Short mmCIF file of C-alpha atoms in Angstrom, two decimals:
data_model
loop_
_atom_site.label_atom_id
_atom_site.label_comp_id
_atom_site.label_asym_id
_atom_site.label_seq_id
_atom_site.Cartn_x
_atom_site.Cartn_y
_atom_site.Cartn_z
CA UNK A 1276 0.77 43.86 -0.07
CA UNK A 1277 1.93 41.73 -2.97
CA UNK A 1278 -0.36 38.75 -4.23
CA UNK A 1279 0.82 35.59 -3.06
CA UNK A 1280 -0.42 33.33 -6.12
CA UNK A 1281 -0.67 29.61 -5.42
CA UNK A 1282 2.37 27.49 -6.32
CA UNK A 1283 2.02 25.66 -9.75
CA UNK A 1284 1.93 21.97 -7.51
CA UNK A 1285 -0.63 23.75 -5.08
CA UNK A 1286 -2.73 25.03 -7.87
CA UNK A 1287 -3.16 21.09 -10.15
CA UNK A 1288 -4.32 19.94 -6.43
CA UNK A 1289 -7.22 22.93 -6.09
CA UNK A 1290 -8.43 22.41 -10.17
CA UNK A 1291 -7.96 18.58 -9.96
CA UNK A 1292 -10.43 18.15 -7.02
CA UNK A 1293 -14.07 17.06 -7.55
CA UNK A 1294 -17.37 17.02 -4.85
CA UNK A 1295 -16.70 13.16 -5.10
CA UNK A 1296 -12.79 12.65 -5.05
CA UNK A 1297 -12.20 15.78 -2.58
CA UNK A 1298 -8.42 16.65 -2.10
CA UNK A 1299 -7.99 16.82 1.04
CA UNK A 1300 -5.64 14.67 3.24
CA UNK A 1301 -6.87 14.12 7.24
CA UNK A 1302 -5.41 13.13 10.54
CA UNK A 1303 -7.21 10.98 12.99
CA UNK A 1304 -5.34 11.88 16.64
CA UNK A 1305 -7.10 10.03 19.43
CA UNK A 1306 -6.61 11.32 22.83
CA UNK A 1307 -6.66 9.79 26.25
CA UNK A 1308 -8.68 12.36 28.63
CA UNK A 1309 -6.47 12.84 32.38
CA UNK A 1310 -8.94 11.31 35.12
CA UNK A 1311 -8.73 14.85 36.86
CA UNK A 1312 -7.35 18.23 36.52
CA UNK A 1313 -8.09 21.29 34.73
CA UNK A 1314 -7.91 20.00 31.53
CA UNK A 1315 -8.79 16.39 32.76
CA UNK A 1316 -11.97 14.44 32.16
CA UNK A 1317 -13.64 14.56 36.32
CA UNK A 1318 -17.35 13.43 36.71
CA UNK A 1319 -19.30 11.17 35.38
CA UNK A 1320 -19.23 13.20 31.86
CA UNK A 1321 -16.15 12.99 31.56
CA UNK A 1322 -15.29 11.67 28.12
CA UNK A 1323 -18.11 14.36 26.82
CA UNK A 1324 -16.71 16.99 28.72
CA UNK A 1325 -13.13 16.55 27.94
CA UNK A 1326 -14.53 16.37 23.96
CA UNK A 1327 -16.28 19.95 24.56
CA UNK A 1328 -13.21 21.46 26.16
CA UNK A 1329 -11.28 20.28 23.06
CA UNK A 1330 -13.60 21.74 20.41
CA UNK A 1331 -13.55 24.96 22.83
CA UNK A 1332 -9.57 25.19 22.83
CA UNK A 1333 -9.66 24.47 18.72
CA UNK A 1334 -12.22 27.27 18.34
CA UNK A 1335 -10.44 29.56 20.23
CA UNK A 1336 -6.73 28.71 18.69
CA UNK A 1337 -7.45 28.70 15.15
CA UNK A 1338 -8.09 32.54 15.39
CA UNK A 1339 -4.75 33.13 15.79
CA UNK A 1340 -2.68 31.35 13.50
CA UNK A 1341 -2.84 33.23 10.24
CA UNK A 1342 -2.45 29.74 8.16
CA UNK A 1343 -5.46 28.92 9.32
CA UNK A 1344 -7.40 32.35 8.35
CA UNK A 1345 -6.64 32.51 4.44
CA UNK A 1346 -8.74 31.07 1.89
CA UNK A 1347 -8.32 31.10 -1.86
CA UNK A 1348 -9.44 33.01 -4.49
CA UNK A 1349 -9.22 32.81 -8.43
CA UNK A 1350 -7.35 35.96 -10.26
CA UNK A 1351 -7.33 37.61 -12.93
CA UNK A 1352 -4.06 37.40 -13.97
CA UNK A 1353 -2.42 35.45 -14.96
CA UNK A 1354 -5.36 33.75 -16.39
CA UNK A 1355 -6.42 31.07 -14.50
CA UNK A 1356 -4.49 31.56 -11.27
CA UNK A 1357 -5.08 31.26 -7.79
CA UNK A 1358 -4.34 33.09 -4.60
CA UNK A 1359 -4.04 33.49 -0.83
CA UNK A 1360 -6.82 35.98 0.64
CA UNK A 1361 -7.55 36.32 4.12
CA UNK A 1362 -10.84 35.65 5.23
CA UNK A 1363 -12.36 38.82 6.47
CA UNK A 1364 -14.93 37.02 7.95
CA UNK A 1365 -13.35 34.11 9.37
CA UNK A 1366 -15.58 32.08 11.95
CA UNK A 1367 -14.15 29.23 13.55
CA UNK A 1368 -17.53 27.65 14.20
CA UNK A 1369 -17.71 27.05 10.09
CA UNK A 1370 -14.40 25.25 10.91
CA UNK A 1371 -14.10 23.47 14.24
CA UNK A 1372 -17.32 21.00 15.13
CA UNK A 1373 -18.23 18.91 18.06
CA UNK A 1374 -19.60 15.63 16.70
CA UNK A 1375 -21.35 12.80 19.17
CA UNK A 1376 -21.18 9.45 17.78
CA UNK A 1377 -22.43 6.05 18.95
CA UNK A 1378 -19.09 4.38 17.50
CA UNK A 1379 -16.54 3.53 19.73
CA UNK A 1380 -14.00 3.29 16.85
CA UNK A 1381 -13.14 6.86 15.48
CA UNK A 1382 -12.59 5.54 12.34
CA UNK A 1383 -16.00 4.58 11.76
CA UNK A 1384 -17.11 7.80 12.25
CA UNK A 1385 -14.31 9.62 9.97
CA UNK A 1386 -15.25 7.90 7.07
CA UNK A 1387 -18.28 9.94 6.41
CA UNK A 1388 -16.41 13.03 7.34
CA UNK A 1389 -13.53 12.19 4.62
CA UNK A 1390 -16.05 11.70 1.87
CA UNK A 1391 -17.38 15.58 2.32
CA UNK A 1392 -15.39 18.06 0.35
CA UNK A 1393 -14.17 21.42 1.84
CA UNK A 1394 -15.98 24.33 0.88
CA UNK A 1395 -13.69 26.12 -1.02
CA UNK A 1396 -15.05 29.52 0.22
CA UNK A 1397 -13.69 28.98 2.95
CA UNK A 1398 -10.18 28.82 4.21
CA UNK A 1399 -9.52 24.90 3.35
CA UNK A 1400 -9.60 23.14 6.44
CA UNK A 1401 -11.81 21.51 8.98
CA UNK A 1402 -11.78 19.70 12.87
CA UNK A 1403 -13.93 17.60 14.28
CA UNK A 1404 -13.85 16.84 17.61
CA UNK A 1405 -15.38 12.82 17.97
CA UNK A 1406 -17.40 12.10 21.34
CA UNK A 1407 -17.94 8.60 21.73
CA UNK A 1408 -19.38 6.36 24.00
CA UNK A 1409 -16.42 5.71 25.93
CA UNK A 1410 -15.69 8.12 28.53
CA UNK A 1411 -12.37 8.20 29.13
CA UNK A 1412 -11.05 9.21 25.49
CA UNK A 1413 -12.38 11.30 22.45
CA UNK A 1414 -10.81 11.77 18.99
CA UNK A 1415 -9.90 14.84 16.78
CA UNK A 1416 -9.91 14.33 13.08
CA UNK A 1417 -8.07 17.24 11.44
CA UNK A 1418 -8.98 17.80 7.79
CA UNK A 1419 -6.45 20.13 5.71
CA UNK A 1420 -7.07 20.51 1.80
CA UNK A 1421 -3.58 19.21 -0.37
CA UNK A 1422 -3.63 22.61 -1.88
CA UNK A 1423 -3.31 24.23 1.73
CA UNK A 1424 -0.50 21.86 2.55
CA UNK A 1425 1.51 18.72 2.72
CA UNK A 1426 1.99 16.19 5.18
CA UNK A 1427 4.55 18.10 6.82
CA UNK A 1428 2.60 21.38 6.43
CA UNK A 1429 -0.40 20.27 7.80
CA UNK A 1430 2.01 18.84 10.52
CA UNK A 1431 2.95 21.97 11.26
CA UNK A 1432 -0.29 23.93 11.21
CA UNK A 1433 -2.09 21.35 13.47
CA UNK A 1434 0.92 21.76 16.44
CA UNK A 1435 -0.02 24.96 17.01
CA UNK A 1436 -3.60 24.45 18.10
CA UNK A 1437 -2.12 21.75 20.74
CA UNK A 1438 -0.40 22.66 23.99
CA UNK A 1439 3.02 21.49 22.68
CA UNK A 1440 4.36 21.96 19.56
CA UNK A 1441 6.55 23.25 16.74
CA UNK A 1442 5.44 27.04 15.50
CA UNK A 1443 3.58 26.93 12.46
CA UNK A 1444 5.67 27.18 9.17
CA UNK A 1445 5.33 30.96 8.08
CA UNK A 1446 3.96 31.60 4.44
CA UNK A 1447 5.85 31.86 1.62
CA UNK A 1448 7.18 35.44 0.88
CA UNK A 1449 5.91 36.12 -2.69
CA UNK A 1450 9.00 36.58 -4.96
CA UNK A 1451 9.61 40.38 -5.82
CA UNK A 1452 9.34 41.62 -9.22
CA UNK A 1453 12.24 41.94 -11.26
CA UNK A 1454 12.54 45.21 -12.93
CA UNK A 1455 13.32 45.60 -17.21
CA UNK A 1456 16.99 46.07 -16.62
CA UNK A 1457 17.64 43.15 -14.55
CA UNK A 1458 15.20 40.61 -16.27
CA UNK A 1459 17.69 41.46 -19.12
CA UNK A 1460 20.68 40.51 -17.83
CA UNK A 1461 19.57 37.43 -16.53
CA UNK A 1462 17.94 36.35 -19.83
CA UNK A 1463 20.83 34.01 -20.80
CA UNK A 1464 20.44 32.09 -17.41
CA UNK A 1465 16.84 32.29 -17.77
CA UNK A 1466 17.35 30.59 -21.30
CA UNK A 1467 19.40 28.39 -19.95
CA UNK A 1468 17.37 26.94 -16.81
CA UNK A 1469 14.08 27.04 -19.45
CA UNK A 1470 16.04 24.21 -21.76
CA UNK A 1471 17.07 22.54 -18.64
CA UNK A 1472 13.47 22.64 -17.29
CA UNK A 1473 12.23 21.42 -20.55
CA UNK A 1474 14.84 18.72 -20.71
CA UNK A 1475 14.06 17.62 -17.77
CA UNK A 1476 10.22 17.04 -18.62
CA UNK A 1477 10.91 14.88 -21.32
CA UNK A 1478 12.93 12.66 -19.29
CA UNK A 1479 9.95 12.75 -16.61
CA UNK A 1480 7.54 12.05 -19.40
CA UNK A 1481 9.75 9.18 -21.40
CA UNK A 1482 9.98 7.67 -17.59
CA UNK A 1483 5.87 7.57 -17.26
CA UNK A 1484 5.61 5.88 -21.04
CA UNK A 1485 8.26 3.46 -20.31
CA UNK A 1486 6.17 2.64 -16.42
CA UNK A 1487 3.48 1.39 -18.60
CA UNK A 1488 -0.18 1.04 -18.55
CA UNK A 1489 -1.54 -1.10 -15.43
CA UNK A 1490 -0.21 -4.46 -15.45
CA UNK A 1491 -0.75 -6.98 -12.54
CA UNK A 1492 -3.06 -5.06 -10.55
CA UNK A 1493 -5.95 -6.36 -8.82
CA UNK A 1494 -9.59 -6.04 -9.55
CA UNK A 1495 -9.97 -4.93 -5.72
CA UNK A 1496 -7.36 -1.86 -6.35
CA UNK A 1497 -9.83 -0.12 -8.55
CA UNK A 1498 -12.83 1.61 -7.92
CA UNK A 1499 -15.87 3.68 -9.97
CA UNK A 1500 -14.50 6.23 -11.00
CA UNK A 1501 -18.44 7.79 -11.28
CA UNK A 1502 -19.25 5.98 -8.20
CA UNK A 1503 -20.82 7.94 -5.22
CA UNK A 1504 -17.38 8.77 -3.41
CA UNK A 1505 -18.06 7.14 -0.24
CA UNK A 1506 -15.35 6.26 1.85
CA UNK A 1507 -14.63 3.92 4.82
CA UNK A 1508 -11.41 4.41 7.27
CA UNK A 1509 -9.13 2.02 9.17
CA UNK A 1510 -6.23 2.23 11.10
CA UNK A 1511 -3.80 -0.28 12.76
CA UNK A 1512 -1.16 0.40 15.09
CA UNK A 1513 2.04 -1.51 14.87
CA UNK A 1514 5.27 -1.84 17.24
CA UNK A 1515 8.29 0.03 15.86
CA UNK A 1516 10.54 -2.08 17.70
CA UNK A 1517 9.53 -4.90 15.83
CA UNK A 1518 10.18 -3.21 12.57
CA UNK A 1519 13.28 -2.36 13.48
CA UNK A 1520 13.73 -6.22 14.54
CA UNK A 1521 13.15 -7.08 10.71
CA UNK A 1522 14.91 -4.09 9.55
CA UNK A 1523 18.61 -5.25 11.13
CA UNK A 1524 18.13 -8.79 10.43
CA UNK A 1525 17.03 -8.48 6.83
CA UNK A 1526 18.78 -4.80 5.77
CA UNK A 1527 17.42 -2.01 4.38
CA UNK A 1528 15.21 1.32 5.81
CA UNK A 1529 12.23 1.32 8.40
CA UNK A 1530 10.24 2.32 4.83
CA UNK A 1531 11.20 -0.37 3.16
CA UNK A 1532 9.98 -2.75 5.76
CA UNK A 1533 6.80 -0.09 5.94
CA UNK A 1534 6.16 -1.02 2.84
CA UNK A 1535 7.05 -4.54 1.86
CA UNK A 1536 3.98 -5.12 4.76
CA UNK A 1537 1.44 -2.94 2.79
CA UNK A 1538 2.48 -5.62 -0.40
CA UNK A 1539 2.20 -8.82 1.86
CA UNK A 1540 -1.03 -7.43 3.49
CA UNK A 1541 -2.16 -6.92 0.26
CA UNK A 1542 -1.62 -10.76 -0.68
CA UNK A 1543 -2.76 -11.90 1.80
CA UNK A 1544 -6.10 -9.33 2.07
CA UNK A 1545 -6.71 -10.80 -1.37
CA UNK A 1546 -6.55 -14.16 -0.39
CA UNK A 1547 -8.87 -14.64 2.37
CA UNK A 1548 -11.34 -12.74 -0.41
CA UNK A 1549 -10.79 -15.58 -2.32
CA UNK A 1550 -10.00 -13.54 -5.39
CA UNK A 1551 -7.26 -14.87 -7.98
CA UNK A 1552 -3.84 -15.00 -6.78
CA UNK A 1553 -1.75 -12.05 -7.57
CA UNK A 1554 -0.01 -12.92 -11.12
CA UNK A 1555 2.37 -9.91 -13.12
CA UNK A 1556 4.94 -7.24 -11.83
CA UNK A 1557 1.98 -5.74 -9.44
CA UNK A 1558 0.48 -2.78 -8.70
CA UNK A 1559 2.34 0.39 -9.23
CA UNK A 1560 2.64 2.31 -6.07
CA UNK A 1561 3.47 6.02 -5.68
CA UNK A 1562 5.49 6.64 -2.94
CA UNK A 1563 5.72 10.76 -2.12
CA UNK A 1564 8.87 12.31 -1.72
CA UNK A 1565 8.98 15.82 -0.14
CA UNK A 1566 11.34 17.82 -1.17
CA UNK A 1567 10.90 20.66 1.40
CA UNK A 1568 15.16 20.08 2.33
CA UNK A 1569 15.64 21.49 -1.23
CA UNK A 1570 17.63 24.45 -1.24
CA UNK A 1571 15.51 27.86 -2.63
CA UNK A 1572 12.15 25.14 -2.16
CA UNK A 1573 10.25 28.27 -0.83
CA UNK A 1574 6.82 27.26 0.60
CA UNK A 1575 3.77 25.37 -1.01
CA UNK A 1576 3.58 21.63 -1.39
CA UNK A 1577 7.28 20.75 -2.81
CA UNK A 1578 6.62 17.24 -3.26
CA UNK A 1579 8.08 14.63 -5.90
CA UNK A 1580 7.97 10.74 -5.95
CA UNK A 1581 9.24 7.26 -6.16
CA UNK A 1582 7.27 4.69 -8.74
CA UNK A 1583 7.57 0.69 -7.86
CA UNK A 1584 5.91 -2.27 -8.34
CA UNK A 1585 4.50 -3.85 -5.01
CA UNK A 1586 5.82 -7.64 -5.47
CA UNK A 1587 2.30 -9.36 -4.87
CA UNK A 1588 3.14 -12.25 -6.81
CA UNK A 1589 6.26 -12.75 -4.30
CA UNK A 1590 5.21 -15.95 -1.73
CA UNK A 1591 8.07 -15.60 0.27
CA UNK A 1592 7.81 -12.51 3.21
CA UNK A 1593 11.78 -11.93 2.80
CA UNK A 1594 11.98 -12.24 -0.87
CA UNK A 1595 9.04 -9.30 -1.22
CA UNK A 1596 11.04 -7.45 1.56
CA UNK A 1597 14.15 -7.74 -1.11
CA UNK A 1598 12.59 -6.68 -3.92
CA UNK A 1599 10.56 -3.42 -2.08
CA UNK A 1600 14.27 -2.59 -0.95
CA UNK A 1601 16.05 -3.24 -4.32
CA UNK A 1602 13.66 -1.06 -5.89
CA UNK A 1603 13.78 1.43 -3.85
CA UNK A 1604 17.63 1.65 -3.73
CA UNK A 1605 17.17 2.03 -7.42
CA UNK A 1606 14.59 4.75 -7.21
CA UNK A 1607 16.58 6.52 -4.50
CA UNK A 1608 20.46 6.27 -6.98
CA UNK A 1609 17.84 8.30 -9.50
CA UNK A 1610 16.65 10.48 -7.46
CA UNK A 1611 13.72 12.70 -6.41
CA UNK A 1612 13.82 14.76 -9.80
CA UNK A 1613 13.45 11.64 -12.04
CA UNK A 1614 11.44 8.59 -13.15
CA UNK A 1615 8.17 8.41 -13.82
CA UNK A 1616 7.31 9.15 -9.86
CA UNK A 1617 8.36 12.71 -10.24
CA UNK A 1618 5.34 13.23 -12.13
CA UNK A 1619 4.33 15.95 -9.97
CA UNK A 1620 6.91 18.05 -10.75
CA UNK A 1621 5.20 18.70 -14.51
CA UNK A 1622 2.96 21.29 -12.69
CA UNK A 1623 6.10 24.06 -12.91
CA UNK A 1624 5.19 23.45 -16.36
CA UNK A 1625 2.14 23.84 -16.71
CA UNK A 1626 0.75 27.42 -17.36
CA UNK A 1627 -2.57 28.47 -14.75
CA UNK A 1628 -4.91 28.25 -17.47
CA UNK A 1629 -3.93 24.73 -18.20
CA UNK A 1630 -4.72 23.76 -14.80
CA UNK A 1631 -8.06 25.00 -14.97
CA UNK A 1632 -8.89 23.73 -18.00
CA UNK A 1633 -7.14 20.26 -17.48
CA UNK A 1634 -7.82 19.79 -14.07
CA UNK A 1635 -10.64 17.38 -15.08
CA UNK A 1636 -8.57 15.28 -17.31
CA UNK A 1637 -5.64 15.03 -15.20
CA UNK A 1638 -7.79 13.88 -12.20
CA UNK A 1639 -9.09 10.81 -14.81
CA UNK A 1640 -5.34 9.92 -15.75
CA UNK A 1641 -4.88 9.04 -11.93
CA UNK A 1642 -5.19 5.67 -12.98
CA UNK A 1643 -2.79 5.75 -15.67
CA UNK A 1644 -0.17 7.25 -13.48
CA UNK A 1645 -0.10 4.70 -10.66
CA UNK A 1646 -2.48 2.31 -8.94
CA UNK A 1647 -2.07 2.67 -5.28
CA UNK A 1648 -0.85 5.76 -2.85
CA UNK A 1649 1.55 4.35 -0.34
CA UNK A 1650 2.90 7.40 1.64
CA UNK A 1651 5.01 8.10 5.02
CA UNK A 1652 4.35 11.38 7.15
CA UNK A 1653 7.16 12.03 10.07
CA UNK A 1654 6.26 13.24 13.47
CA UNK A 1655 8.30 14.58 15.73
CA UNK A 1656 9.36 12.88 19.26
CA UNK A 1657 7.54 14.92 21.88
CA UNK A 1658 3.96 14.28 23.37
CA UNK A 1659 1.31 16.06 21.75
CA UNK A 1660 -1.78 17.26 24.05
CA UNK A 1661 -5.00 19.09 24.21
CA UNK A 1662 -6.48 20.59 27.22
CA UNK A 1663 -4.61 18.44 29.22
CA UNK A 1664 -5.84 15.04 27.51
CA UNK A 1665 -2.83 13.30 25.55
CA UNK A 1666 -2.53 12.18 22.40
CA UNK A 1667 -2.00 8.60 22.36
CA UNK A 1668 -2.58 7.71 18.44
CA UNK A 1669 -1.64 9.47 15.17
CA UNK A 1670 -3.21 7.81 12.02
CA UNK A 1671 -2.70 9.97 8.79
CA UNK A 1672 -4.78 9.66 6.45
CA UNK A 1673 -4.50 10.23 2.21
CA UNK A 1674 -6.54 11.49 -0.46
CA UNK A 1675 -8.25 8.70 -2.34
CA UNK A 1676 -7.37 9.63 -6.33
CA UNK A 1677 -10.41 8.67 -8.92
CA UNK A 1678 -10.79 4.96 -10.33
CA UNK A 1679 -8.68 4.17 -7.23
CA UNK A 1680 -10.09 1.88 -4.26
CA UNK A 1681 -7.08 2.43 -1.27
CA UNK A 1682 -4.50 4.77 -0.34
CA UNK A 1683 -2.37 4.07 2.62
CA UNK A 1684 -0.63 6.77 4.75
CA UNK A 1685 1.96 5.64 8.00
CA UNK A 1686 3.40 7.38 10.87
CA UNK A 1687 5.64 7.02 13.72
CA UNK A 1688 4.44 8.31 16.81
CA UNK A 1689 5.79 7.33 20.54
CA UNK A 1690 7.32 4.00 19.32
CA UNK A 1691 4.40 2.99 17.96
CA UNK A 1692 3.47 2.84 14.01
CA UNK A 1693 0.39 3.70 12.82
CA UNK A 1694 -0.56 2.96 9.62
CA UNK A 1695 -4.00 4.65 8.24
CA UNK A 1696 -5.92 3.18 5.81
CA UNK A 1697 -8.68 5.04 3.46
CA UNK A 1698 -10.68 3.54 0.97
CA UNK A 1699 -13.68 3.52 -1.08
CA UNK A 1700 -16.38 2.31 0.55
CA UNK A 1701 -18.21 0.68 -2.44
CA UNK A 1702 -15.15 -1.01 -3.63
CA UNK A 1703 -13.80 -2.20 -0.49
CA UNK A 1704 -16.68 -2.72 2.09
CA UNK A 1705 -14.00 -5.50 4.29
CA UNK A 1706 -11.20 -2.69 5.27
CA UNK A 1707 -10.63 -4.08 8.79
CA UNK A 1708 -9.63 -7.05 6.94
CA UNK A 1709 -6.85 -5.16 5.26
CA UNK A 1710 -5.93 -3.86 8.74
CA UNK A 1711 -5.57 -7.04 9.92
CA UNK A 1712 -3.57 -8.34 7.11
CA UNK A 1713 -1.58 -5.53 8.16
CA UNK A 1714 -1.10 -7.08 11.42
CA UNK A 1715 -0.23 -10.67 10.15
CA UNK A 1716 1.98 -9.76 7.49
CA UNK A 1717 4.10 -8.05 10.36
CA UNK A 1718 3.96 -11.34 12.44
CA UNK A 1719 5.61 -12.91 9.38
CA UNK A 1720 8.46 -10.82 8.80
CA UNK A 1721 9.71 -10.96 12.67
CA UNK A 1722 8.78 -15.10 12.36
CA UNK A 1723 11.30 -15.03 9.52
CA UNK A 1724 14.22 -13.39 11.38
CA UNK A 1725 13.88 -14.58 14.89
#
């Protein structure tokens, strides 16, 4: 069997990780246990029983998903590369955990778990079943290393563990080696592609330079890069109908409204903290863009991104939305392969040894490239369930870059928008206040258009 090497971007995610700044993404699924039945709660310890059954089901099912049984190992050639390898000693007990907590809010229990890096000697994922004091519900925190999957890929893997869901995306087939004669015949086209790639890299580099250094970035959005790496997690559910009401009245897309809500919430949060009023062009938000639909995209992470300034200095909610919409329109006109947000594409131009040697330097450079991550993870329209217990909320959780205090992820599930917030706990001790500011900002937009 041919060796399946990590793609350049997957390798970059693998190499830039440190114990203090892990590179896993996550999802917190909150379940409502059934009152009775084979998968229901039943009995006085219904919640605990449902959580135990969920853990047992996840442990049994994960062994049947090939994508969850593979680990990453270094290889001799190419120098600095890494490849996927079956874990012959795969043990579900090292990936699925039952956690009993006194926390009524599963987000509080998720924070410390998100701070822990995954074991790099094992397949890079975990599932923590959180059995709280409420006997009628439990939650599951899924953690996937970014080298294993992006948001869409992680969704496909997780869906294979539920009672119903799409089949996981099969692993990418290795590209067959070309014979010497074939390679020679294709040399002119290869050279032309290389020239085009170099031109694209130079264009993206120039766009990064034009984006400039951090300007108008509130201190609250920065964290000590040498800090202990503690994490806090919070979430907020909003009505998608209210978001669509704003979209229809003010124009733009649902995503424009959701980004604008983040910008307005940051402004409100800073005001409530007593921080100085935002000035300048505002912090740079990196908006990841999936490129999975591109022909020939292959497997692994296929990401680019848009970069835009969040207009925190703008006081008017509708004007903030208008500025966000205009900035996103400019990004879309340029396309995901151009501009400062497309910096992820540069990973394709780096030799594997460069990723190994330069990973720590790239991790430290995140603050030079963007100030906050705001990402969207689309979910399918059907209902997820596990052992008869239904998922009622799904909060996506993004990795936190070195030197940054906050990452925002958002998904829509069953007519509800779920914001997942991950923060440096030392830099943002009041993360729940920011979650409340998201609610207040959407309320303000609804009032403006009603």
